[in-house]
């Protein structure tokens, strides 16, 4: 694709809009300014990034990040955050998959997609979460939404035109109203997207004398409807009640074209596979919260209830053309997945006069999913019907004591979680999974203050990594007659022990960590010798050990502000089924450079990269990504942003490994090269009465 033509077009459009909005902006003439001084406003430029003990907080609302069209893209631009190629999971460099919290409630990737960036105030990356957070995960991404401090009515309308390989459009509406103790919020977004995907796989199965490779490409037409609404009612200064509902409805139609070469001993085939697909993914989430301050004993009481539903329906009609002959129908695949989750929690926080703080509470979660698959095989003239049910109950309790003794800030916590898992195929008498286990998760955090600018932190934590519910379904993706992306019905949790220490000097941090993960999750192969079909799915490997050195170096000089992060990682994955190589350290680096220019212009240059990775089993190539942004504000109402992402078209990922005597090399190309223009218009009014802002705290689940 020639990027210069759309770039010139976008620049012309941007110049036109700048001229139009500048002329449309109503400026008060100097001679009409009243001589009476009504108020004096002292303003201070807010930092986009702040750093404390390796935890990074990002001011989204007052930065260039507020114009990014969706929250997943927003997170992908933050330090240490990595988004998977299928955009279904998020990881932190050196920390694995984090917990996601929105206003204190545990959330998932679907909650992120049901949220609008215009509603986000800050994003915080917490690398040493306390016992109050669920034991699942070694890090937390905490998203705080905007709540009005003053009586106001405000509405934002945004339009983002995105030019990747195909054109994408994002139209958004976000409104809030606050009067006295009541605040109401609503949002609606319509996204018309055309994502492109491409990846290749080369593999060899020596014991079966099979050599094969494929090249698969998909162009998708996607309609997304994102909606949300809620009421926040503050009864007293510390008492509130809230109800919120949000969701995302998504319809996809996409053709998957796959070119395959397969050699089985002396037999060679070149196969062109065409798969016509229609997919629906609907997610709805509703929660209710109540918080009460008991002033007589200085205790804060909170309770929250939440219900979530995720429904997916995938229909695929597959045809194969062998050796340039004719297309023949192969399979008609009809797969459904539905999960319902109910959760409730209680949190109690007691403050003492000597700055000590006691927190305790409990959580109950119940999940139930159904996975149904009907596969009609035209070649074998067979119709296979499979129904799989999964249930899980989780009961948790925690206690945490924190405070300060002289120059030592401490936090000591213990969390216990009981999990009961039951699953089976409906046509089978015996159960597939029947587990009941209880685990303790201790955490300790100590911070020693050397002086007003320097401190040392020591932290220990034990955590668990549970599989997502959709990973435990039987949904599989047909690639070609020889290869499937399968499910992971027997996938179990992983357990992590980690100890770390950091040195903080002003806003700069040096942090060292060591971790060990048992039953770590990684991809593996299963080869069916009867059908000659290879399936890839996630399994539990024996363990992973490693250490990291994390360095955060922010810097400000006049109109230039830069945030720099370096993470040195050396890890080793071990399993009896894999071929092991000597592991080698690798470096992750990130730099964000913001330049405040005259006349309300802001220019941002950011880049990040990874050197070549080798953890003993998986080898991944190096990466280097550069993004540019230019922002222009017009008074209080108009904002225009021009983005140019992945300007060198270098976003691709290569994985190579040998598992179960199968040699494989994957390569993924990500549709990240993008030119976009975003326009946002805000209107409304704000009165002078002010109320204290209070965040919300709820619980959620592992819906994917």
CSV table of N, CA and C in Angstrom, one decimal, residues 347-496:
chain,number,residue,atom,x,y,z
A,347,UNK,N,-15.9,-5.8,51.4
A,347,UNK,CA,-14.7,-5.2,51.9
A,347,UNK,C,-14.9,-4.3,53.1
A,348,UNK,N,-14.1,-4.5,54.1
A,348,UNK,CA,-14.1,-3.6,55.3
A,348,UNK,C,-12.8,-3.0,55.5
A,349,UNK,N,-12.7,-1.7,55.8
A,349,UNK,CA,-11.5,-1.0,56.0
A,349,UNK,C,-11.6,-0.2,57.3
A,350,UNK,N,-10.7,-0.6,58.3
A,350,UNK,CA,-10.7,0.1,59.6
A,350,UNK,C,-9.4,0.9,59.8
A,351,UNK,N,-9.6,2.2,60.0
A,351,UNK,CA,-8.4,3.0,60.3
A,351,UNK,C,-8.2,3.3,61.7
A,352,UNK,N,-7.0,3.3,62.2
A,352,UNK,CA,-6.6,3.6,63.6
A,352,UNK,C,-6.0,4.9,63.7
A,353,UNK,N,-5.9,5.5,64.9
A,353,UNK,CA,-5.4,6.8,65.1
A,353,UNK,C,-3.9,6.9,64.9
A,354,UNK,N,-3.2,5.8,65.0
A,354,UNK,CA,-1.7,5.7,64.9
A,354,UNK,C,-1.3,5.4,63.4
A,355,UNK,N,-2.2,5.8,62.5
A,355,UNK,CA,-1.9,5.6,61.0
A,355,UNK,C,-1.8,4.2,60.6
A,356,UNK,N,-2.4,3.3,61.4
A,356,UNK,CA,-2.5,1.9,61.0
A,356,UNK,C,-3.8,1.6,60.3
A,357,UNK,N,-3.8,0.6,59.4
A,357,UNK,CA,-4.9,0.4,58.6
A,357,UNK,C,-5.2,-1.1,58.5
A,358,UNK,N,-6.4,-1.6,58.8
A,358,UNK,CA,-6.8,-3.0,58.8
A,358,UNK,C,-7.8,-3.2,57.7
A,359,UNK,N,-7.6,-4.1,56.8
A,359,UNK,CA,-8.5,-4.4,55.7
A,359,UNK,C,-8.8,-5.9,55.7
A,360,UNK,N,-10.1,-6.2,55.5
A,360,UNK,CA,-10.4,-7.6,55.4
A,360,UNK,C,-11.7,-7.7,54.6
A,361,UNK,N,-11.9,-8.9,54.0
A,361,UNK,CA,-13.1,-9.1,53.2
A,361,UNK,C,-13.2,-10.4,52.6
A,362,UNK,N,-14.2,-10.6,51.7
A,362,UNK,CA,-14.4,-11.9,51.1
A,362,UNK,C,-15.1,-11.8,49.7
A,363,UNK,N,-15.0,-12.8,49.0
A,363,UNK,CA,-15.5,-12.8,47.6
A,363,UNK,C,-16.1,-14.2,47.3
A,364,UNK,N,-17.2,-14.2,46.6
A,364,UNK,CA,-17.8,-15.4,46.1
A,364,UNK,C,-18.1,-15.3,44.6
A,365,UNK,N,-17.7,-16.3,43.8
A,365,UNK,CA,-17.8,-16.2,42.4
A,365,UNK,C,-18.3,-17.6,41.9
A,366,UNK,N,-19.3,-17.5,41.0
A,366,UNK,CA,-19.8,-18.7,40.4
A,366,UNK,C,-19.9,-18.5,38.9
A,367,UNK,N,-19.3,-19.5,38.1
A,367,UNK,CA,-19.3,-19.4,36.7
A,367,UNK,C,-19.8,-20.7,36.1
A,368,UNK,N,-20.6,-20.5,35.0
A,368,UNK,CA,-21.1,-21.7,34.3
A,368,UNK,C,-21.1,-21.5,32.8
A,369,UNK,N,-20.4,-22.4,32.1
A,369,UNK,CA,-20.3,-22.2,30.6
A,369,UNK,C,-20.8,-23.5,29.9
A,370,UNK,N,-21.2,-23.2,28.7
A,370,UNK,CA,-21.7,-24.3,27.8
A,370,UNK,C,-21.0,-24.1,26.5
A,371,UNK,N,-20.4,-25.2,25.9
A,371,UNK,CA,-19.7,-25.2,24.7
A,371,UNK,C,-20.3,-26.3,23.8
A,372,UNK,N,-21.0,-25.9,22.7
A,372,UNK,CA,-21.6,-26.8,21.8
A,372,UNK,C,-21.0,-26.7,20.4
A,373,UNK,N,-20.7,-27.9,19.8
A,373,UNK,CA,-20.1,-27.9,18.5
A,373,UNK,C,-20.8,-29.0,17.6
A,374,UNK,N,-21.2,-28.6,16.4
A,374,UNK,CA,-21.7,-29.5,15.4
A,374,UNK,C,-20.9,-29.4,14.1
A,375,UNK,N,-20.2,-30.5,13.8
A,375,UNK,CA,-19.3,-30.5,12.6
A,375,UNK,C,-19.8,-31.6,11.6
A,376,UNK,N,-20.2,-31.1,10.4
A,376,UNK,CA,-20.6,-32.0,9.4
A,376,UNK,C,-19.4,-32.1,8.4
A,377,UNK,N,-18.9,-33.3,8.3
A,377,UNK,CA,-17.7,-33.6,7.5
A,377,UNK,C,-18.2,-34.2,6.1
A,378,UNK,N,-18.1,-33.4,5.0
A,378,UNK,CA,-18.6,-33.8,3.7
A,378,UNK,C,-17.8,-35.0,3.2
A,379,UNK,N,-16.5,-35.0,3.5
A,379,UNK,CA,-15.6,-36.1,2.9
A,379,UNK,C,-15.9,-37.4,3.5
A,380,UNK,N,-16.1,-37.4,4.9
A,380,UNK,CA,-16.3,-38.7,5.6
A,380,UNK,C,-17.8,-39.0,5.7
A,381,UNK,N,-18.7,-38.0,5.3
A,381,UNK,CA,-20.1,-38.1,5.4
A,381,UNK,C,-20.5,-38.5,6.8
A,382,UNK,N,-19.9,-37.7,7.8
A,382,UNK,CA,-20.2,-37.9,9.2
A,382,UNK,C,-20.7,-36.5,9.8
A,383,UNK,N,-21.5,-36.6,10.8
A,383,UNK,CA,-22.0,-35.4,11.5
A,383,UNK,C,-21.7,-35.6,13.0
A,384,UNK,N,-20.7,-34.9,13.5
A,384,UNK,CA,-20.2,-35.0,14.9
A,384,UNK,C,-20.9,-33.9,15.7
A,385,UNK,N,-21.5,-34.3,16.8
A,385,UNK,CA,-22.1,-33.4,17.8
A,385,UNK,C,-21.5,-33.5,19.1
A,386,UNK,N,-21.0,-32.4,19.7
A,386,UNK,CA,-20.3,-32.5,21.0
A,386,UNK,C,-20.8,-31.3,21.9
A,387,UNK,N,-21.1,-31.7,23.1
A,387,UNK,CA,-21.6,-30.7,24.1
A,387,UNK,C,-20.8,-30.8,25.4
A,388,UNK,N,-20.2,-29.7,25.8
A,388,UNK,CA,-19.3,-29.7,26.9
A,388,UNK,C,-19.8,-28.6,27.9
A,389,UNK,N,-19.9,-29.0,29.2
A,389,UNK,CA,-20.4,-28.1,30.3
A,389,UNK,C,-19.2,-27.9,31.3
A,390,UNK,N,-19.1,-26.7,31.8
A,390,UNK,CA,-18.1,-26.4,32.8
A,390,UNK,C,-18.7,-25.5,33.9
A,391,UNK,N,-18.3,-25.8,35.1
A,391,UNK,CA,-18.8,-25.1,36.3
A,391,UNK,C,-17.6,-24.8,37.2
A,392,UNK,N,-17.6,-23.6,37.8
A,392,UNK,CA,-16.5,-23.2,38.7
A,392,UNK,C,-17.1,-22.4,39.8
A,393,UNK,N,-16.7,-22.6,41.1
A,393,UNK,CA,-17.0,-21.8,42.2
A,393,UNK,C,-15.7,-21.4,42.9
A,394,UNK,N,-15.7,-20.1,43.3
A,394,UNK,CA,-14.5,-19.6,43.9
A,394,UNK,C,-14.9,-18.9,45.2
A,395,UNK,N,-14.3,-19.2,46.3
A,395,UNK,CA,-14.6,-18.6,47.6
A,395,UNK,C,-13.3,-18.1,48.1
A,396,UNK,N,-13.2,-16.8,48.4
A,396,UNK,CA,-11.9,-16.2,48.9
A,396,UNK,C,-12.2,-15.3,50.1
A,397,UNK,N,-11.1,-15.2,50.9
A,397,UNK,CA,-11.1,-14.3,52.0
A,397,UNK,C,-9.7,-13.7,52.2
A,398,UNK,N,-9.6,-12.5,52.6
A,398,UNK,CA,-8.3,-11.8,52.8
A,398,UNK,C,-8.3,-11.0,54.0
A,399,UNK,N,-7.1,-10.7,54.5
A,399,UNK,CA,-6.8,-9.8,55.6
A,399,UNK,C,-5.5,-9.1,55.3
A,400,UNK,N,-5.5,-7.8,55.6
A,400,UNK,CA,-4.3,-7.0,55.3
A,400,UNK,C,-4.1,-5.9,56.4
A,401,UNK,N,-2.9,-5.8,56.9
A,401,UNK,CA,-2.6,-4.9,57.9
A,401,UNK,C,-1.4,-4.0,57.4
A,402,UNK,N,-1.6,-2.7,57.4
A,402,UNK,CA,-0.6,-1.8,56.8
A,402,UNK,C,-0.5,-0.5,57.7
A,403,UNK,N,0.6,0.1,57.6
A,403,UNK,CA,0.8,1.3,58.4
A,403,UNK,C,2.2,1.8,58.3
A,404,UNK,N,2.7,2.6,59.3
A,404,UNK,CA,4.0,3.2,59.3
A,404,UNK,C,4.6,3.2,60.7
A,405,UNK,N,5.8,2.7,60.8
A,405,UNK,CA,6.5,2.6,62.0
A,405,UNK,C,7.8,3.4,61.8
A,406,UNK,N,7.9,4.6,62.4
A,406,UNK,CA,9.0,5.5,62.2
A,406,UNK,C,9.3,5.7,60.7
A,407,UNK,N,10.4,5.3,60.1
A,407,UNK,CA,10.6,5.5,58.7
A,407,UNK,C,10.3,4.3,57.8
A,408,UNK,N,9.5,3.3,58.4
A,408,UNK,CA,9.2,2.1,57.6
A,408,UNK,C,7.7,2.1,57.3
A,409,UNK,N,7.4,2.1,56.0
A,409,UNK,CA,6.0,1.8,55.6
A,409,UNK,C,5.9,0.3,55.3
A,410,UNK,N,4.8,-0.3,55.9
A,410,UNK,CA,4.7,-1.8,55.7
A,410,UNK,C,3.3,-2.2,55.3
A,411,UNK,N,3.2,-3.3,54.7
A,411,UNK,CA,1.9,-3.9,54.3
A,411,UNK,C,2.1,-5.4,54.4
A,412,UNK,N,1.3,-6.1,55.3
A,412,UNK,CA,1.4,-7.5,55.4
A,412,UNK,C,0.0,-8.1,55.1
A,413,UNK,N,-0.1,-9.1,54.2
A,413,UNK,CA,-1.4,-9.6,53.9
A,413,UNK,C,-1.4,-11.1,53.7
A,414,UNK,N,-2.6,-11.7,53.8
A,414,UNK,CA,-2.8,-13.1,53.6
A,414,UNK,C,-4.1,-13.3,52.9
A,415,UNK,N,-4.1,-14.0,51.8
A,415,UNK,CA,-5.4,-14.3,51.1
A,415,UNK,C,-5.5,-15.8,50.9
A,416,UNK,N,-6.7,-16.4,51.2
A,416,UNK,CA,-7.0,-17.8,50.9
A,416,UNK,C,-8.1,-17.9,49.9
A,417,UNK,N,-7.9,-18.9,49.0
A,417,UNK,CA,-8.9,-19.1,48.0
A,417,UNK,C,-9.2,-20.5,47.8
A,418,UNK,N,-10.5,-20.9,47.8
A,418,UNK,CA,-10.9,-22.2,47.5
A,418,UNK,C,-11.6,-22.3,46.2
A,419,UNK,N,-11.2,-23.2,45.3
A,419,UNK,CA,-11.8,-23.4,44.0
A,419,UNK,C,-12.3,-24.8,43.8
A,420,UNK,N,-13.5,-24.8,43.3
A,420,UNK,CA,-14.2,-26.1,43.0
A,420,UNK,C,-14.6,-26.1,41.5
A,421,UNK,N,-14.0,-27.0,40.7
A,421,UNK,CA,-14.1,-27.1,39.3
A,421,UNK,C,-14.8,-28.4,38.9
A,422,UNK,N,-15.8,-28.3,38.0
A,422,UNK,CA,-16.4,-29.6,37.6
A,422,UNK,C,-16.8,-29.4,36.1
A,423,UNK,N,-16.5,-30.4,35.3
A,423,UNK,CA,-16.8,-30.3,33.9
A,423,UNK,C,-17.0,-31.7,33.3
A,424,UNK,N,-17.8,-31.8,32.2
A,424,UNK,CA,-18.0,-33.1,31.6
A,424,UNK,C,-18.6,-32.9,30.2
A,425,UNK,N,-18.5,-33.9,29.3
A,425,UNK,CA,-19.2,-33.9,28.1
A,425,UNK,C,-20.6,-34.5,28.4
A,426,UNK,N,-21.6,-34.0,27.9
A,426,UNK,CA,-23.0,-34.4,28.3
A,426,UNK,C,-23.3,-35.9,27.9
A,427,UNK,N,-22.6,-36.3,26.8
A,427,UNK,CA,-22.9,-37.7,26.4
A,427,UNK,C,-22.1,-38.7,27.2
A,428,UNK,N,-21.1,-38.3,28.0
A,428,UNK,CA,-20.3,-39.2,28.8
A,428,UNK,C,-20.8,-39.3,30.2
A,429,UNK,N,-20.6,-40.5,30.8
A,429,UNK,CA,-21.0,-40.8,32.2
A,429,UNK,C,-20.1,-40.2,33.2
A,430,UNK,N,-18.8,-40.4,32.9
A,430,UNK,CA,-17.8,-39.9,33.9
A,430,UNK,C,-17.4,-38.4,33.6
A,431,UNK,N,-16.9,-37.8,34.6
A,431,UNK,CA,-16.6,-36.3,34.5
A,431,UNK,C,-15.2,-36.2,33.9
A,432,UNK,N,-15.0,-35.1,33.1
A,432,UNK,CA,-13.7,-34.8,32.6
A,432,UNK,C,-12.7,-34.2,33.6
A,433,UNK,N,-13.3,-33.2,34.4
A,433,UNK,CA,-12.5,-32.6,35.4
A,433,UNK,C,-13.4,-32.5,36.7
A,434,UNK,N,-12.8,-32.8,37.8
A,434,UNK,CA,-13.5,-32.7,39.1
A,434,UNK,C,-12.4,-32.4,40.1
A,435,UNK,N,-12.2,-31.1,40.4
A,435,UNK,CA,-11.1,-30.6,41.3
A,435,UNK,C,-11.6,-29.7,42.4
A,436,UNK,N,-11.0,-29.8,43.5
A,436,UNK,CA,-11.3,-28.9,44.6
A,436,UNK,C,-10.0,-28.7,45.4
A,437,UNK,N,-9.6,-27.4,45.3
A,437,UNK,CA,-8.3,-27.1,46.0
A,437,UNK,C,-8.3,-25.8,46.7
A,438,UNK,N,-7.6,-25.7,47.7
A,438,UNK,CA,-7.5,-24.5,48.5
A,438,UNK,C,-6.0,-24.0,48.6
A,439,UNK,N,-5.7,-22.8,48.5
A,439,UNK,CA,-4.4,-22.2,48.5
A,439,UNK,C,-4.3,-21.0,49.3
A,440,UNK,N,-3.1,-20.8,49.9
A,440,UNK,CA,-2.8,-19.6,50.7
A,440,UNK,C,-1.9,-18.7,49.9
A,441,UNK,N,-2.1,-17.4,49.9
A,441,UNK,CA,-1.3,-16.5,49.1
A,441,UNK,C,-0.8,-15.3,50.0
A,442,UNK,N,0.4,-15.5,50.6
A,442,UNK,CA,0.9,-14.4,51.5
A,442,UNK,C,1.6,-13.3,50.7
A,443,UNK,N,1.5,-12.1,51.2
A,443,UNK,CA,2.2,-11.0,50.6
A,443,UNK,C,2.8,-10.1,51.6
A,444,UNK,N,3.9,-9.5,51.4
A,444,UNK,CA,4.6,-8.6,52.3
A,444,UNK,C,5.3,-7.5,51.5
A,445,UNK,N,5.2,-6.3,52.0
A,445,UNK,CA,5.8,-5.1,51.3
A,445,UNK,C,6.3,-4.2,52.4
A,446,UNK,N,7.7,-3.9,52.3
A,446,UNK,CA,8.3,-3.0,53.2
A,446,UNK,C,9.0,-1.9,52.5
A,447,UNK,N,8.8,-0.6,52.9
A,447,UNK,CA,9.5,0.5,52.3
A,447,UNK,C,10.3,1.3,53.4
A,448,UNK,N,11.6,1.4,53.2
A,448,UNK,CA,12.5,2.1,54.1
A,448,UNK,C,12.8,3.5,53.5
A,449,UNK,N,12.5,4.5,54.2
A,449,UNK,CA,12.8,5.9,53.8
A,449,UNK,C,14.2,6.3,54.3
A,450,UNK,N,15.1,6.6,53.3
A,450,UNK,CA,16.4,7.0,53.7
A,450,UNK,C,16.4,8.5,54.0
A,451,UNK,N,15.8,9.3,53.1
A,451,UNK,CA,15.5,10.7,53.3
A,451,UNK,C,14.3,11.1,52.5
A,452,UNK,N,14.1,12.4,52.3
A,452,UNK,CA,12.9,12.8,51.6
A,452,UNK,C,12.9,12.5,50.1
A,453,UNK,N,14.1,12.1,49.5
A,453,UNK,CA,14.2,11.8,48.1
A,453,UNK,C,14.5,10.4,47.8
A,454,UNK,N,14.9,9.6,48.8
A,454,UNK,CA,15.4,8.2,48.5
A,454,UNK,C,14.7,7.2,49.5
A,455,UNK,N,14.4,6.0,48.9
A,455,UNK,CA,13.8,5.0,49.7
A,455,UNK,C,14.2,3.6,49.1
A,456,UNK,N,14.0,2.6,49.9
A,456,UNK,CA,14.3,1.2,49.4
A,456,UNK,C,13.0,0.4,49.7
A,457,UNK,N,12.6,-0.4,48.8
A,457,UNK,CA,11.4,-1.3,48.9
A,457,UNK,C,11.8,-2.7,48.8
A,458,UNK,N,11.2,-3.6,49.6
A,458,UNK,CA,11.3,-5.0,49.5
A,458,UNK,C,10.0,-5.7,49.5
A,459,UNK,N,9.8,-6.6,48.6
A,459,UNK,CA,8.4,-7.2,48.4
A,459,UNK,C,8.5,-8.7,48.2
A,460,UNK,N,7.5,-9.4,48.8
A,460,UNK,CA,7.4,-10.8,48.5
A,460,UNK,C,5.9,-11.1,48.2
A,461,UNK,N,5.6,-11.9,47.1
A,461,UNK,CA,4.2,-12.2,46.8
A,461,UNK,C,4.1,-13.6,46.2
A,462,UNK,N,3.0,-14.3,46.5
A,462,UNK,CA,2.7,-15.6,45.9
A,462,UNK,C,1.3,-15.3,45.2
A,463,UNK,N,1.2,-15.8,43.9
A,463,UNK,CA,0.0,-15.6,43.1
A,463,UNK,C,-0.3,-16.8,42.3
A,464,UNK,N,-1.5,-16.7,41.7
A,464,UNK,CA,-2.0,-17.8,40.9
A,464,UNK,C,-2.4,-17.3,39.5
A,465,UNK,N,-2.2,-18.1,38.5
A,465,UNK,CA,-2.7,-17.7,37.1
A,465,UNK,C,-3.6,-18.7,36.6
A,466,UNK,N,-4.9,-18.3,36.6
A,466,UNK,CA,-6.0,-19.3,36.2
A,466,UNK,C,-6.3,-19.1,34.7
A,467,UNK,N,-6.6,-20.2,34.0
A,467,UNK,CA,-7.0,-20.1,32.6
A,467,UNK,C,-8.3,-19.4,32.4
A,468,UNK,N,-8.4,-18.7,31.3
A,468,UNK,CA,-9.7,-18.0,30.9
A,468,UNK,C,-10.7,-19.0,30.6
A,469,UNK,N,-12.0,-18.7,30.8
A,469,UNK,CA,-13.1,-19.6,30.6
A,469,UNK,C,-13.2,-20.1,29.2
A,470,UNK,N,-12.9,-19.2,28.2
A,470,UNK,CA,-13.0,-19.6,26.8
A,470,UNK,C,-11.9,-20.5,26.4
A,471,UNK,N,-10.8,-20.5,27.2
A,471,UNK,CA,-9.7,-21.5,26.9
A,471,UNK,C,-10.1,-22.9,27.3
A,472,UNK,N,-11.1,-23.0,28.1
A,472,UNK,CA,-11.6,-24.3,28.6
A,472,UNK,C,-12.8,-24.8,27.8
A,473,UNK,N,-13.0,-24.2,26.7
A,473,UNK,CA,-14.1,-24.7,25.8
A,473,UNK,C,-13.6,-25.6,24.8
A,474,UNK,N,-14.4,-26.1,23.9
A,474,UNK,CA,-14.0,-27.1,22.9
A,474,UNK,C,-14.0,-26.4,21.5
A,475,UNK,N,-14.1,-25.1,21.4
A,475,UNK,CA,-14.0,-24.4,20.1
A,475,UNK,C,-12.7,-24.5,19.5
A,476,UNK,N,-12.6,-24.9,18.2
A,476,UNK,CA,-11.4,-25.0,17.5
A,476,UNK,C,-11.5,-24.3,16.2
A,477,UNK,N,-10.4,-23.9,15.6
A,477,UNK,CA,-10.3,-23.1,14.4
A,477,UNK,C,-9.7,-24.0,13.3
A,478,UNK,N,-10.4,-24.2,12.2
A,478,UNK,CA,-9.9,-25.0,11.1
A,478,UNK,C,-9.0,-24.2,10.2
A,479,UNK,N,-7.7,-24.6,10.0
A,479,UNK,CA,-6.8,-23.8,9.2
A,479,UNK,C,-6.7,-24.5,7.8
A,480,UNK,N,-6.4,-25.8,7.8
A,480,UNK,CA,-6.3,-26.6,6.6
A,480,UNK,C,-6.6,-28.1,6.9
A,481,UNK,N,-6.6,-29.0,5.9
A,481,UNK,CA,-6.9,-30.4,6.3
A,481,UNK,C,-5.9,-31.0,7.2
A,482,UNK,N,-4.7,-30.4,7.5
A,482,UNK,CA,-3.7,-31.0,8.3
A,482,UNK,C,-3.5,-30.3,9.6
A,483,UNK,N,-4.2,-29.1,9.9
A,483,UNK,CA,-3.8,-28.3,11.0
A,483,UNK,C,-5.0,-27.7,11.7
A,484,UNK,N,-5.1,-27.7,13.0
A,484,UNK,CA,-6.2,-27.1,13.8
A,484,UNK,C,-5.6,-26.3,14.9
A,485,UNK,N,-6.3,-25.1,15.3
A,485,UNK,CA,-6.0,-24.5,16.5
A,485,UNK,C,-7.1,-25.0,17.5
A,486,UNK,N,-6.6,-25.8,18.5
A,486,UNK,CA,-7.6,-26.5,19.4
A,486,UNK,C,-7.8,-25.8,20.7
A,487,UNK,N,-8.6,-26.5,21.5
A,487,UNK,CA,-8.9,-26.0,22.9
A,487,UNK,C,-8.0,-26.6,23.9
A,488,UNK,N,-8.2,-26.2,25.2
A,488,UNK,CA,-7.4,-26.7,26.3
A,488,UNK,C,-8.2,-27.1,27.5
A,489,UNK,N,-9.0,-28.1,27.3
A,489,UNK,CA,-9.9,-28.5,28.3
A,489,UNK,C,-9.3,-28.9,29.7
A,490,UNK,N,-8.1,-29.4,29.6
A,490,UNK,CA,-7.4,-29.9,30.8
A,490,UNK,C,-6.4,-28.9,31.4
A,491,UNK,N,-6.4,-27.7,30.9
A,491,UNK,CA,-5.5,-26.7,31.4
A,491,UNK,C,-5.7,-26.3,32.8
A,492,UNK,N,-4.6,-26.3,33.6
A,492,UNK,CA,-4.7,-26.0,35.0
A,492,UNK,C,-4.1,-24.7,35.4
A,493,UNK,N,-4.2,-24.3,36.6
A,493,UNK,CA,-3.6,-23.0,37.1
A,493,UNK,C,-2.1,-23.1,37.2
A,494,UNK,N,-1.5,-22.0,37.2
A,494,UNK,CA,0.0,-21.9,37.4
A,494,UNK,C,0.2,-21.1,38.7
A,495,UNK,N,1.3,-21.4,39.5
A,495,UNK,CA,1.5,-20.8,40.7
A,495,UNK,C,2.9,-20.1,40.7
A,496,UNK,N,2.9,-18.8,41.2
A,496,UNK,CA,4.1,-18.0,41.0
A,496,UNK,C,4.6,-17.5,42.4
